[in-house]
mmCIF file of C-alpha atoms in Angstrom:
data_model
loop_
_atom_site.group_PDB
_atom_site.id
_atom_site.type_symbol
_atom_site.label_atom_id
_atom_site.label_comp_id
_atom_site.label_asym_id
_atom_site.label_seq_id
_atom_site.Cartn_x
_atom_site.Cartn_y
_atom_site.Cartn_z
ATOM 1 C CA MET Z 13 -23.505 93.057 115.611
ATOM 2 C CA LYS Z 14 -22.987 95.775 118.271
ATOM 3 C CA ARG Z 15 -19.633 94.255 119.173
ATOM 4 C CA VAL Z 16 -18.250 94.198 115.559
ATOM 5 C CA VAL Z 17 -19.037 97.895 115.242
ATOM 6 C CA VAL Z 18 -17.289 98.732 118.387
ATOM 7 C CA PHE Z 19 -14.147 96.689 117.319
ATOM 8 C CA PHE Z 20 -13.759 98.411 114.025
ATOM 9 C CA ALA Z 21 -14.165 101.714 115.698
ATOM 10 C CA GLY Z 22 -11.341 100.880 117.925
ATOM 11 C CA VAL Z 23 -9.163 99.979 115.041
ATOM 12 C CA ALA Z 24 -9.941 103.127 113.296
ATOM 13 C CA ALA Z 25 -9.170 105.255 116.383
ATOM 14 C CA GLY Z 26 -5.584 103.457 116.455
ATOM 15 C CA ILE Z 27 -4.948 104.167 112.995
ATOM 16 C CA ALA Z 28 -5.869 107.713 113.332
ATOM 17 C CA LEU Z 29 -3.400 107.990 116.434
ATOM 18 C CA VAL Z 30 -0.584 106.618 114.417
ATOM 19 C CA VAL Z 31 -1.050 108.881 111.416
ATOM 20 C CA VAL Z 32 -1.094 111.892 113.992
ATOM 21 C CA ALA Z 33 2.168 110.744 115.585
ATOM 22 C CA ALA Z 34 3.900 110.158 112.408
ATOM 23 C CA GLY Z 35 2.943 113.683 111.347
ATOM 24 C CA TRP Z 36 4.282 114.886 114.663
ATOM 25 C CA ILE Z 37 7.733 113.161 114.247
ATOM 26 C CA GLY Z 38 8.067 113.164 110.462
ATOM 27 C CA TRP Z 39 7.812 110.348 107.751
ATOM 28 C CA PRO Z 40 9.454 108.088 106.997
ATOM 29 C CA VAL Z 41 10.946 107.329 110.498
ATOM 30 C CA LYS Z 42 14.971 107.710 110.493
ATOM 31 C CA PHE Z 43 16.765 105.009 112.678
ATOM 32 C CA PRO Z 44 19.922 106.019 114.413
ATOM 33 C CA ALA Z 45 23.248 105.422 112.347
ATOM 34 C CA THR Z 46 25.362 105.166 115.536
ATOM 35 C CA THR Z 47 26.629 101.360 114.821
ATOM 36 C CA ARG Z 48 27.614 102.147 111.184
ATOM 37 C CA GLN Z 49 29.314 105.464 112.080
ATOM 38 C CA THR Z 50 31.059 103.538 115.024
ATOM 39 C CA ALA Z 51 32.354 100.775 112.669
ATOM 40 C CA ALA Z 52 33.506 103.288 110.082
ATOM 41 C CA THR Z 53 35.375 105.204 112.706
ATOM 42 C CA HIS Z 54 37.180 102.050 114.083
ATOM 43 C CA THR Z 55 38.241 101.160 110.504
ATOM 44 C CA LYS Z 56 39.723 104.594 109.756
ATOM 45 C CA THR Z 57 41.426 104.416 113.045
ATOM 46 C CA GLU Z 58 42.913 101.026 112.174
ATOM 47 C CA ALA Z 59 43.914 102.709 108.907
ATOM 48 C CA SER Z 60 45.953 105.390 110.689
ATOM 49 C CA HIS Z 61 48.109 102.945 112.513
ATOM 50 C CA GLU Z 62 51.439 102.016 111.221
ATOM 51 C CA ALA Z 63 51.388 98.842 109.105
ATOM 52 C CA PRO Z 64 53.054 95.728 110.727
ATOM 53 C CA GLY Z 65 56.884 95.920 110.528
ATOM 54 C CA HIS Z 66 56.951 99.656 109.450
ATOM 55 C CA ILE Z 67 58.177 102.534 111.784
ATOM 56 C CA GLU Z 68 57.146 106.030 111.050
ATOM 57 C CA LEU Z 69 59.775 108.514 112.154
ATOM 58 C CA SER Z 70 60.429 112.249 111.076
ATOM 59 C CA GLU Z 71 63.817 113.432 110.280
ATOM 60 C CA ASP Z 72 64.128 115.075 113.711
ATOM 61 C CA GLN Z 73 63.193 111.957 115.479
ATOM 62 C CA ILE Z 74 65.770 109.936 113.419
ATOM 63 C CA ARG Z 75 68.381 112.535 114.423
ATOM 64 C CA ASP Z 76 67.737 112.773 117.935
ATOM 65 C CA ALA Z 77 67.936 108.824 118.121
ATOM 66 C CA GLY Z 78 71.411 108.878 116.755
ATOM 67 C CA ILE Z 79 70.443 106.643 113.822
ATOM 68 C CA THR Z 80 72.948 106.615 110.935
ATOM 69 C CA PHE Z 81 72.465 105.121 107.302
ATOM 70 C CA ALA Z 82 74.670 103.335 104.820
ATOM 71 C CA GLN Z 83 74.090 101.485 101.692
ATOM 72 C CA ALA Z 84 74.272 97.951 101.447
ATOM 73 C CA GLY Z 85 76.963 96.800 99.061
ATOM 74 C CA GLY Z 86 79.182 93.659 97.892
ATOM 75 C CA GLY Z 87 82.842 93.063 98.828
ATOM 76 C CA MET Z 88 85.175 90.545 100.608
ATOM 77 C CA LEU Z 89 84.556 89.298 104.260
ATOM 78 C CA LYS Z 90 87.681 89.812 106.336
ATOM 79 C CA ARG Z 91 88.033 86.245 107.529
ATOM 80 C CA HIS Z 92 91.073 85.219 109.298
ATOM 81 C CA PHE Z 93 92.745 82.793 111.637
ATOM 82 C CA LEU Z 94 94.945 83.464 114.538
ATOM 83 C CA ALA Z 95 98.825 82.498 114.948
ATOM 84 C CA PRO Z 96 101.028 82.752 117.899
ATOM 85 C CA GLY Z 97 104.568 84.334 117.581
ATOM 86 C CA SER Z 98 107.031 86.583 119.130
ATOM 87 C CA LEU Z 99 109.035 89.704 118.129
ATOM 88 C CA ILE Z 100 112.504 89.548 117.253
ATOM 89 C CA PRO Z 101 115.051 92.136 115.782
ATOM 90 C CA ASP Z 102 115.139 92.540 112.039
ATOM 91 C CA ALA Z 103 118.002 90.605 111.004
ATOM 92 C CA ASP Z 104 118.799 93.035 108.308
ATOM 93 C CA HIS Z 105 119.371 95.737 111.150
ATOM 94 C CA ILE Z 106 121.763 93.743 113.461
ATOM 95 C CA GLY Z 107 125.571 94.751 113.306
ATOM 96 C CA ARG Z 108 128.420 93.228 114.943
ATOM 97 C CA VAL Z 109 131.696 94.888 115.973
ATOM 98 C CA SER Z 110 134.422 92.108 115.628
ATOM 99 C CA VAL Z 111 137.943 91.778 114.959
ATOM 100 C CA ARG Z 112 139.687 89.596 112.522
ATOM 101 C CA VAL Z 113 142.966 89.328 114.166
ATOM 102 C CA LEU Z 114 144.532 88.437 117.474
ATOM 103 C CA ALA Z 115 144.484 91.610 119.563
ATOM 104 C CA THR Z 116 144.154 93.284 123.178
ATOM 105 C CA VAL Z 117 141.270 95.616 123.765
ATOM 106 C CA THR Z 118 142.598 98.977 124.928
ATOM 107 C CA GLU Z 119 139.529 101.370 124.716
ATOM 108 C CA LEU Z 120 135.807 100.801 124.760
ATOM 109 C CA ARG Z 121 133.834 103.920 124.007
ATOM 110 C CA LYS Z 122 130.150 102.701 124.244
ATOM 111 C CA ARG Z 123 128.230 101.298 127.288
ATOM 112 C CA LEU Z 124 125.150 98.989 127.021
ATOM 113 C CA GLY Z 125 121.989 101.128 125.611
ATOM 114 C CA ASP Z 126 124.218 103.865 123.978
ATOM 115 C CA VAL Z 127 123.068 105.222 120.679
ATOM 116 C CA VAL Z 128 125.730 104.993 117.770
ATOM 117 C CA GLU Z 129 125.905 106.311 114.362
ATOM 118 C CA LYS Z 130 127.316 104.189 111.409
ATOM 119 C CA GLY Z 131 131.007 104.700 111.045
ATOM 120 C CA GLU Z 132 131.451 106.075 114.507
ATOM 121 C CA ILE Z 133 134.303 104.714 116.522
ATOM 122 C CA VAL Z 134 133.326 102.442 119.311
ATOM 123 C CA ALA Z 135 136.599 100.725 120.351
ATOM 124 C CA ALA Z 136 140.207 100.520 119.933
ATOM 125 C CA ILE Z 137 142.558 97.337 119.940
ATOM 126 C CA GLU Z 138 146.293 96.695 119.721
ATOM 127 C CA SER Z 139 147.612 93.963 117.396
ATOM 128 C CA ARG Z 140 150.913 92.711 116.012
ATOM 129 C CA GLU Z 141 149.190 91.507 113.038
ATOM 130 C CA VAL Z 142 147.787 94.993 112.280
ATOM 131 C CA ALA Z 143 151.201 96.530 112.860
ATOM 132 C CA ASP Z 144 152.755 94.099 110.469
ATOM 133 C CA ALA Z 145 150.115 94.848 107.786
ATOM 134 C CA LYS Z 146 150.641 98.644 108.202
ATOM 135 C CA SER Z 147 154.366 98.246 107.860
ATOM 136 C CA GLU Z 148 154.114 96.055 104.657
ATOM 137 C CA TYR Z 149 151.787 98.660 103.257
ATOM 138 C CA LEU Z 150 153.889 101.595 103.891
ATOM 139 C CA ALA Z 151 157.201 99.781 102.584
ATOM 140 C CA ALA Z 152 155.198 98.755 99.377
ATOM 141 C CA ARG Z 153 154.108 102.300 99.055
ATOM 142 C CA LEU Z 154 157.640 103.663 99.092
ATOM 143 C CA THR Z 155 158.940 100.863 96.830
ATOM 144 C CA ASN Z 156 156.159 101.783 94.308
ATOM 145 C CA ASP Z 157 156.884 105.445 94.342
ATOM 146 C CA LEU Z 158 160.388 104.844 93.561
ATOM 147 C CA GLN Z 159 159.931 102.276 90.770
ATOM 148 C CA GLN Z 160 157.130 104.565 89.205
ATOM 149 C CA THR Z 161 159.752 107.398 89.299
ATOM 150 C CA LEU Z 162 162.248 105.185 87.546
ATOM 151 C CA TYR Z 163 159.951 103.944 85.147
ATOM 152 C CA ALA Z 164 158.843 107.442 84.118
ATOM 153 C CA ARG Z 165 162.644 108.539 83.737
ATOM 154 C CA GLN Z 166 163.428 105.373 81.603
ATOM 155 C CA LYS Z 167 160.425 105.918 79.435
ATOM 156 C CA THR Z 168 161.933 109.371 78.712
ATOM 157 C CA LEU Z 169 165.326 108.174 77.965
ATOM 158 C CA VAL Z 170 164.293 105.267 75.672
ATOM 159 C CA GLU Z 171 162.536 107.791 73.472
ATOM 160 C CA THR Z 172 165.819 109.644 73.018
ATOM 161 C CA ARG Z 173 167.864 106.311 72.406
ATOM 162 C CA ILE Z 174 169.983 106.750 75.663
ATOM 163 C CA VAL Z 175 168.937 103.554 77.171
ATOM 164 C CA SER Z 176 168.224 100.380 75.576
ATOM 165 C CA GLU Z 177 164.734 98.944 75.094
ATOM 166 C CA ASN Z 178 165.449 95.929 77.075
ATOM 167 C CA GLU Z 179 166.478 97.902 80.048
ATOM 168 C CA PHE Z 180 163.449 99.982 79.762
ATOM 169 C CA LEU Z 181 161.308 96.827 79.790
ATOM 170 C CA ARG Z 182 162.857 95.630 82.872
ATOM 171 C CA THR Z 183 162.195 98.914 84.561
ATOM 172 C CA ARG Z 184 158.446 98.780 83.569
ATOM 173 C CA LEU Z 185 158.162 95.190 84.753
ATOM 174 C CA THR Z 186 159.886 96.199 88.084
ATOM 175 C CA ALA Z 187 157.334 99.301 88.404
ATOM 176 C CA ASN Z 188 154.252 96.869 87.506
ATOM 177 C CA ASP Z 189 155.493 94.401 90.354
ATOM 178 C CA ALA Z 190 155.707 97.070 92.792
ATOM 179 C CA GLN Z 191 152.130 98.444 92.147
ATOM 180 C CA ILE Z 192 150.918 94.996 92.361
ATOM 181 C CA LYS Z 193 152.503 94.497 95.778
ATOM 182 C CA LEU Z 194 151.279 98.064 96.872
ATOM 183 C CA ASP Z 195 147.614 97.166 95.926
ATOM 184 C CA GLY Z 196 147.852 93.593 97.825
ATOM 185 C CA ALA Z 197 149.065 95.428 100.913
ATOM 186 C CA ARG Z 198 146.277 97.992 100.709
ATOM 187 C CA GLN Z 199 143.695 95.164 100.338
ATOM 188 C CA LYS Z 200 145.146 93.497 103.365
ATOM 189 C CA LEU Z 201 144.270 96.575 105.363
ATOM 190 C CA LEU Z 202 140.613 96.853 104.051
ATOM 191 C CA ALA Z 203 140.270 93.335 104.913
ATOM 192 C CA LEU Z 204 141.300 94.024 108.559
ATOM 193 C CA GLY Z 205 138.779 96.638 108.775
ATOM 194 C CA LEU Z 206 140.643 99.903 108.159
ATOM 195 C CA SER Z 207 138.886 102.557 106.118
ATOM 196 C CA GLU Z 208 140.309 104.250 102.941
ATOM 197 C CA SER Z 209 140.848 107.434 105.011
ATOM 198 C CA GLU Z 210 142.837 105.731 107.446
ATOM 199 C CA ILE Z 211 144.931 103.936 104.900
ATOM 200 C CA ALA Z 212 145.594 107.154 103.123
ATOM 201 C CA ASP Z 213 146.696 108.858 106.538
ATOM 202 C CA LEU Z 214 149.083 106.268 107.413
ATOM 203 C CA PRO Z 215 152.186 107.972 106.234
ATOM 204 C CA ASN Z 216 151.399 110.907 108.512
ATOM 205 C CA GLN Z 217 151.110 108.573 111.600
ATOM 206 C CA PRO Z 218 153.696 108.188 114.130
ATOM 207 C CA PRO Z 219 155.300 104.710 114.361
ATOM 208 C CA GLU Z 220 153.844 103.795 117.770
ATOM 209 C CA SER Z 221 150.226 103.998 116.411
ATOM 210 C CA LEU Z 222 150.995 101.331 113.715
ATOM 211 C CA ARG Z 223 149.771 98.720 116.208
ATOM 212 C CA THR Z 224 146.544 100.440 116.985
ATOM 213 C CA GLN Z 225 143.346 99.899 115.134
ATOM 214 C CA PHE Z 226 139.898 101.806 115.698
ATOM 215 C CA LEU Z 227 136.719 99.626 115.397
ATOM 216 C CA ARG Z 228 133.596 101.460 113.882
ATOM 217 C CA ALA Z 229 129.899 100.682 114.048
ATOM 218 C CA PRO Z 230 128.654 98.986 110.943
ATOM 219 C CA ILE Z 231 125.074 100.428 111.366
ATOM 220 C CA SER Z 232 123.205 102.981 113.264
ATOM 221 C CA GLY Z 233 121.476 101.841 116.444
ATOM 222 C CA ARG Z 234 121.752 101.087 120.103
ATOM 223 C CA VAL Z 235 124.243 98.870 121.758
ATOM 224 C CA SER Z 236 122.302 95.799 122.838
ATOM 225 C CA GLU Z 237 125.464 93.652 124.046
ATOM 226 C CA ARG Z 238 129.158 94.204 125.323
ATOM 227 C CA ARG Z 239 130.931 91.011 125.228
ATOM 228 C CA VAL Z 240 134.465 91.991 126.224
ATOM 229 C CA ASP Z 241 136.190 93.865 129.174
ATOM 230 C CA LEU Z 242 139.108 96.298 128.911
ATOM 231 C CA GLY Z 243 142.337 94.662 128.372
ATOM 232 C CA GLY Z 244 140.658 91.347 127.236
ATOM 233 C CA LEU Z 245 142.294 89.209 124.506
ATOM 234 C CA ILE Z 246 140.269 88.547 121.444
ATOM 235 C CA GLY Z 247 140.553 86.934 118.205
ATOM 236 C CA ARG Z 248 142.157 83.933 119.228
ATOM 237 C CA GLU Z 249 140.708 80.500 118.489
ATOM 238 C CA GLY Z 250 138.354 79.973 121.564
ATOM 239 C CA GLN Z 251 138.298 83.630 122.384
ATOM 240 C CA GLU Z 252 135.459 85.875 121.879
ATOM 241 C CA SER Z 253 135.854 87.869 118.448
ATOM 242 C CA GLU Z 254 132.932 90.182 119.029
ATOM 243 C CA LEU Z 255 133.148 93.325 121.060
ATOM 244 C CA TYR Z 256 129.520 94.918 120.557
ATOM 245 C CA VAL Z 257 126.149 94.035 119.097
ATOM 246 C CA ILE Z 258 124.416 96.985 117.762
ATOM 247 C CA VAL Z 259 120.658 96.609 117.025
ATOM 248 C CA ASN Z 260 118.476 98.987 114.947
ATOM 249 C CA LEU Z 261 114.706 98.812 116.032
ATOM 250 C CA ASP Z 262 113.195 101.087 113.535
ATOM 251 C CA ASP Z 263 111.744 97.938 111.863
ATOM 252 C CA ILE Z 264 111.029 94.695 113.732
ATOM 253 C CA TRP Z 265 110.352 91.187 112.776
ATOM 254 C CA VAL Z 266 107.150 88.983 113.840
ATOM 255 C CA ASP Z 267 108.217 85.310 114.064
ATOM 256 C CA LEU Z 268 104.894 83.305 113.667
ATOM 257 C CA ALA Z 269 104.270 79.472 114.062
ATOM 258 C CA VAL Z 270 101.548 78.475 111.604
ATOM 259 C CA SER Z 271 99.956 74.985 111.697
ATOM 260 C CA PRO Z 272 100.158 72.756 108.681
ATOM 261 C CA GLU Z 273 96.317 73.100 108.126
ATOM 262 C CA ASP Z 274 96.669 76.898 107.798
ATOM 263 C CA ILE Z 275 100.010 77.471 106.208
ATOM 264 C CA ASN Z 276 98.567 77.057 102.665
ATOM 265 C CA ALA Z 277 96.501 80.134 103.092
ATOM 266 C CA VAL Z 278 99.367 82.426 104.030
ATOM 267 C CA ARG Z 279 100.903 84.340 100.980
ATOM 268 C CA GLU Z 280 104.020 86.561 101.014
ATOM 269 C CA GLY Z 281 103.171 90.155 100.722
ATOM 270 C CA VAL Z 282 99.825 89.883 102.593
ATOM 271 C CA SER Z 283 99.096 92.237 105.557
ATOM 272 C CA VAL Z 284 98.586 90.908 109.055
ATOM 273 C CA LYS Z 285 97.240 92.493 112.224
ATOM 274 C CA ILE Z 286 99.690 92.055 115.148
ATOM 275 C CA ARG Z 287 98.246 92.301 118.911
ATOM 276 C CA ALA Z 288 100.530 92.039 121.991
ATOM 277 C CA ILE Z 289 99.355 89.488 124.547
ATOM 278 C CA GLY Z 290 98.154 91.404 127.595
ATOM 279 C CA THR Z 291 97.924 94.761 126.203
ATOM 280 C CA GLU Z 292 95.739 96.713 123.732
ATOM 281 C CA ASP Z 293 98.501 97.595 121.271
ATOM 282 C CA GLU Z 294 97.971 96.522 117.771
ATOM 283 C CA ALA Z 295 99.720 97.185 114.466
ATOM 284 C CA SER Z 296 99.886 95.955 110.924
ATOM 285 C CA ALA Z 297 102.826 93.869 109.429
ATOM 286 C CA GLY Z 298 103.708 92.523 105.938
ATOM 287 C CA VAL Z 299 104.544 88.891 105.424
ATOM 288 C CA ILE Z 300 108.202 88.617 103.898
ATOM 289 C CA PHE Z 301 108.764 84.837 104.243
ATOM 290 C CA VAL Z 302 106.839 81.496 104.511
ATOM 291 C CA SER Z 303 109.065 78.608 105.045
ATOM 292 C CA PRO Z 304 108.651 75.674 102.856
ATOM 293 C CA LEU Z 305 109.483 73.285 105.797
ATOM 294 C CA LEU Z 306 108.018 72.159 108.955
ATOM 295 C CA ASP Z 307 109.630 72.231 112.298
ATOM 296 C CA ARG Z 308 110.652 68.637 113.305
ATOM 297 C CA GLU Z 309 109.364 69.018 116.904
ATOM 298 C CA THR Z 310 106.452 71.444 116.682
ATOM 299 C CA ARG Z 311 105.307 70.377 113.133
ATOM 300 C CA ASN Z 312 104.678 74.095 112.502
ATOM 301 C CA ALA Z 313 105.816 76.175 109.659
ATOM 302 C CA ARG Z 314 107.679 79.440 110.358
ATOM 303 C CA VAL Z 315 106.273 82.626 109.043
ATOM 304 C CA ILE Z 316 108.095 86.077 109.153
ATOM 305 C CA ALA Z 317 106.328 89.539 108.977
ATOM 306 C CA THR Z 318 108.042 92.842 109.312
ATOM 307 C CA MET Z 319 106.503 96.130 110.662
ATOM 308 C CA PRO Z 320 107.685 99.719 111.275
ATOM 309 C CA ASN Z 321 108.710 100.519 114.717
ATOM 310 C CA ARG Z 322 109.895 104.000 114.581
ATOM 311 C CA ASP Z 323 108.894 104.922 118.294
ATOM 312 C CA HIS Z 324 110.663 101.685 119.439
ATOM 313 C CA ARG Z 325 107.219 101.059 121.212
ATOM 314 C CA TRP Z 326 107.486 97.308 120.214
ATOM 315 C CA LYS Z 327 110.083 95.269 122.156
ATOM 316 C CA PRO Z 328 111.926 92.013 121.029
ATOM 317 C CA GLY Z 329 110.775 89.003 122.973
ATOM 318 C CA THR Z 330 107.196 90.270 123.460
ATOM 319 C CA PHE Z 331 104.653 87.491 122.775
ATOM 320 C CA VAL Z 332 102.082 88.535 120.183
ATOM 321 C CA THR Z 333 98.973 86.895 118.274
ATOM 322 C CA ALA Z 334 98.734 87.658 114.575
ATOM 323 C CA GLU Z 335 95.364 87.643 112.591
ATOM 324 C CA VAL Z 336 96.043 86.201 109.188
ATOM 325 C CA PRO Z 337 93.561 86.919 106.592
ATOM 326 C CA LEU Z 338 91.904 84.142 104.719
ATOM 327 C CA SER Z 339 91.017 84.471 100.946
ATOM 328 C CA GLY Z 340 87.290 83.731 99.720
ATOM 329 C CA ALA Z 341 84.728 84.278 97.283
ATOM 330 C CA PRO Z 342 83.345 87.851 97.261
ATOM 331 C CA SER Z 343 79.848 88.560 98.672
ATOM 332 C CA THR Z 344 77.108 90.455 96.799
ATOM 333 C CA VAL Z 345 75.591 92.028 99.862
ATOM 334 C CA ILE Z 346 77.423 92.680 103.060
ATOM 335 C CA VAL Z 347 76.200 94.780 105.968
ATOM 336 C CA PRO Z 348 77.846 95.731 109.302
ATOM 337 C CA LYS Z 349 76.735 93.310 112.292
ATOM 338 C CA LYS Z 350 75.425 96.105 114.287
ATOM 339 C CA ALA Z 351 72.738 96.714 111.625
ATOM 340 C CA ILE Z 352 71.092 93.567 112.391
ATOM 341 C CA GLN Z 353 68.614 92.861 115.089
ATOM 342 C CA THR Z 354 66.764 89.660 115.921
ATOM 343 C CA ILE Z 355 63.117 89.968 116.061
ATOM 344 C CA LYS Z 356 60.903 86.967 117.039
ATOM 345 C CA GLY Z 357 64.256 84.757 116.459
ATOM 346 C CA THR Z 358 64.557 86.209 112.816
ATOM 347 C CA PRO Z 359 67.690 88.386 111.687
ATOM 348 C CA THR Z 360 66.136 91.858 110.757
ATOM 349 C CA VAL Z 361 67.438 94.897 108.976
ATOM 350 C CA PHE Z 362 65.637 98.183 109.024
ATOM 351 C CA VAL Z 363 65.402 99.628 105.382
ATOM 352 C CA ARG Z 364 64.979 103.347 104.827
ATOM 353 C CA ASP Z 365 61.819 104.652 103.011
ATOM 354 C CA ALA Z 366 59.920 107.831 102.605
ATOM 355 C CA ASP Z 367 58.164 107.746 105.993
ATOM 356 C CA GLY Z 368 60.525 105.925 108.108
ATOM 357 C CA PHE Z 369 61.923 102.431 108.196
ATOM 358 C CA GLU Z 370 60.621 99.039 106.962
ATOM 359 C CA ALA Z 371 61.570 96.075 109.372
ATOM 360 C CA ARG Z 372 62.759 93.424 106.785
ATOM 361 C CA SER Z 373 63.482 89.738 107.755
ATOM 362 C CA VAL Z 374 66.899 88.562 105.920
ATOM 363 C CA ARG Z 375 68.783 85.312 105.449
ATOM 364 C CA THR Z 376 72.357 85.881 106.588
ATOM 365 C CA GLY Z 377 75.649 83.802 105.529
ATOM 366 C CA ARG Z 378 79.341 83.973 106.131
ATOM 367 C CA GLU Z 379 80.547 86.584 108.597
ATOM 368 C CA ASP Z 380 83.701 88.041 110.182
ATOM 369 C CA ASP Z 381 84.297 90.215 113.166
ATOM 370 C CA ASP Z 382 82.607 93.292 111.940
ATOM 371 C CA ASP Z 383 80.478 92.466 108.846
ATOM 372 C CA ILE Z 384 77.921 89.633 107.713
ATOM 373 C CA GLU Z 385 76.837 88.432 104.363
ATOM 374 C CA ILE Z 386 73.114 88.738 103.425
ATOM 375 C CA VAL Z 387 71.926 85.811 101.245
ATOM 376 C CA ALA Z 388 68.402 86.925 100.851
ATOM 377 C CA GLY Z 389 66.073 89.732 101.763
ATOM 378 C CA LEU Z 390 68.397 92.657 100.724
ATOM 379 C CA ALA Z 391 69.418 94.047 97.454
ATOM 380 C CA ALA Z 392 72.729 95.901 96.968
ATOM 381 C CA GLY Z 393 72.139 99.654 96.971
ATOM 382 C CA GLU Z 394 69.263 99.846 99.453
ATOM 383 C CA THR Z 395 69.839 102.189 102.332
ATOM 384 C CA ILE Z 396 69.771 100.677 105.748
ATOM 385 C CA ALA Z 397 70.089 101.916 109.434
ATOM 386 C CA VAL Z 398 73.350 100.901 110.931
ATOM 387 C CA GLN Z 399 73.762 102.883 114.081
ATOM 388 C CA ASN Z 400 71.401 102.616 117.223
ATOM 389 C CA THR Z 401 69.178 100.174 115.557
ATOM 390 C CA PHE Z 402 68.096 98.761 118.943
ATOM 391 C CA THR Z 403 65.803 101.895 119.174
ATOM 392 C CA LEU Z 404 63.921 100.624 115.963
ATOM 393 C CA LYS Z 405 63.633 97.226 117.499
ATOM 394 C CA ALA Z 406 62.125 98.621 120.550
ATOM 395 C CA GLU Z 407 59.601 100.575 118.593
ATOM 396 C CA ILE Z 408 58.426 97.285 116.695
ATOM 397 C CA GLU Z 409 58.127 95.536 119.915
ATOM 398 C CA LYS Z 410 56.214 98.290 121.483
ATOM 399 C CA ASP Z 411 53.732 98.481 118.628
ATOM 400 C CA GLU Z 412 53.202 94.733 118.556
ATOM 401 C CA ALA Z 413 52.528 94.866 122.373
ATOM 402 C CA GLU Z 414 50.008 97.536 121.968
ATOM 403 C CA HIS Z 415 48.213 95.705 118.994
ATOM 404 C CA GLY Z 416 48.141 92.543 121.096
ATOM 405 C CA ASN Z 417 46.421 94.451 124.164
ATOM 406 C CA ASP Z 418 43.918 95.924 121.583
#
């Protein structure tokens, strides 16, 4: 019995100690909240990080990185095929100084490479045929002047009944015949190459000059060939009839060879880009002729394009390559190739938003040298980064690496 009393007395003393301790530290007992606060702080920190695929940049950071924007839109891709060719003189700008009679070259006023103007005298020849034609013209001129004077006089006399009407009709017929012969002699001189002013000045020329004929340049340009020598005989069968070849290179032709597979895609009037082989020179030319026939040996079709050459930079004989555009269906969304970066093996564009850029995966389609078609993932009118997009790709990869380490 004594032991029981001692046990309960001990229990009572323990309870009293607990009550005293609780009063000392305060009741109820409050446990530390370190674990809950740490979890909340971690959640908040994760929320403050950028969402996956998003890059937060200020306007100053974007400007410093050299990133520029453009709106995605539709259009036609500049697809093309390549065709080899060479430059040749424009056939409409080639002039030949030639003779139509047997003659001897007495004067050559131009050398190779000299610049000439249209109508300028470049050579002189002597010919018996020219002398005969001029003499015939002068004789016909004198006869016509006489007959026209007689006709005018007879016309006055017939009105006063001094001469008969039959005599007047004979005089008029003779006058008409003289006029016809004069016109024929004049046309012969024009066919030989004499100008109107030269023909009109023939009565004032000395007789010894009748055998001389001056040859003029048919076009303006440069002398590219001289085919005769001073004193040479020209115009006879088997002899040279051309003295000079003059070429004007203000415009030049591009002679292209197009394969049968591609010829149906070429249309007259389209513009092609010409590049000289072995140089950086390039220019635009317009197609003016597409041959309906294929060459028997090469099985290629001939295509001619023309382009301006005012500075004479392009030389005939230069080998070139032409980019001939191909027609096709328009694309709804086209972006520059430099706007696309590959992230984890997927084509990606960076779409501008209020805080920075969203890295968005897209599906691509057809392409040309500069642009690419977007089939899915991007709508027309959205603003995307087009310059220095590699910096945005680097930011995405950097964030992924940091999250992987965490």
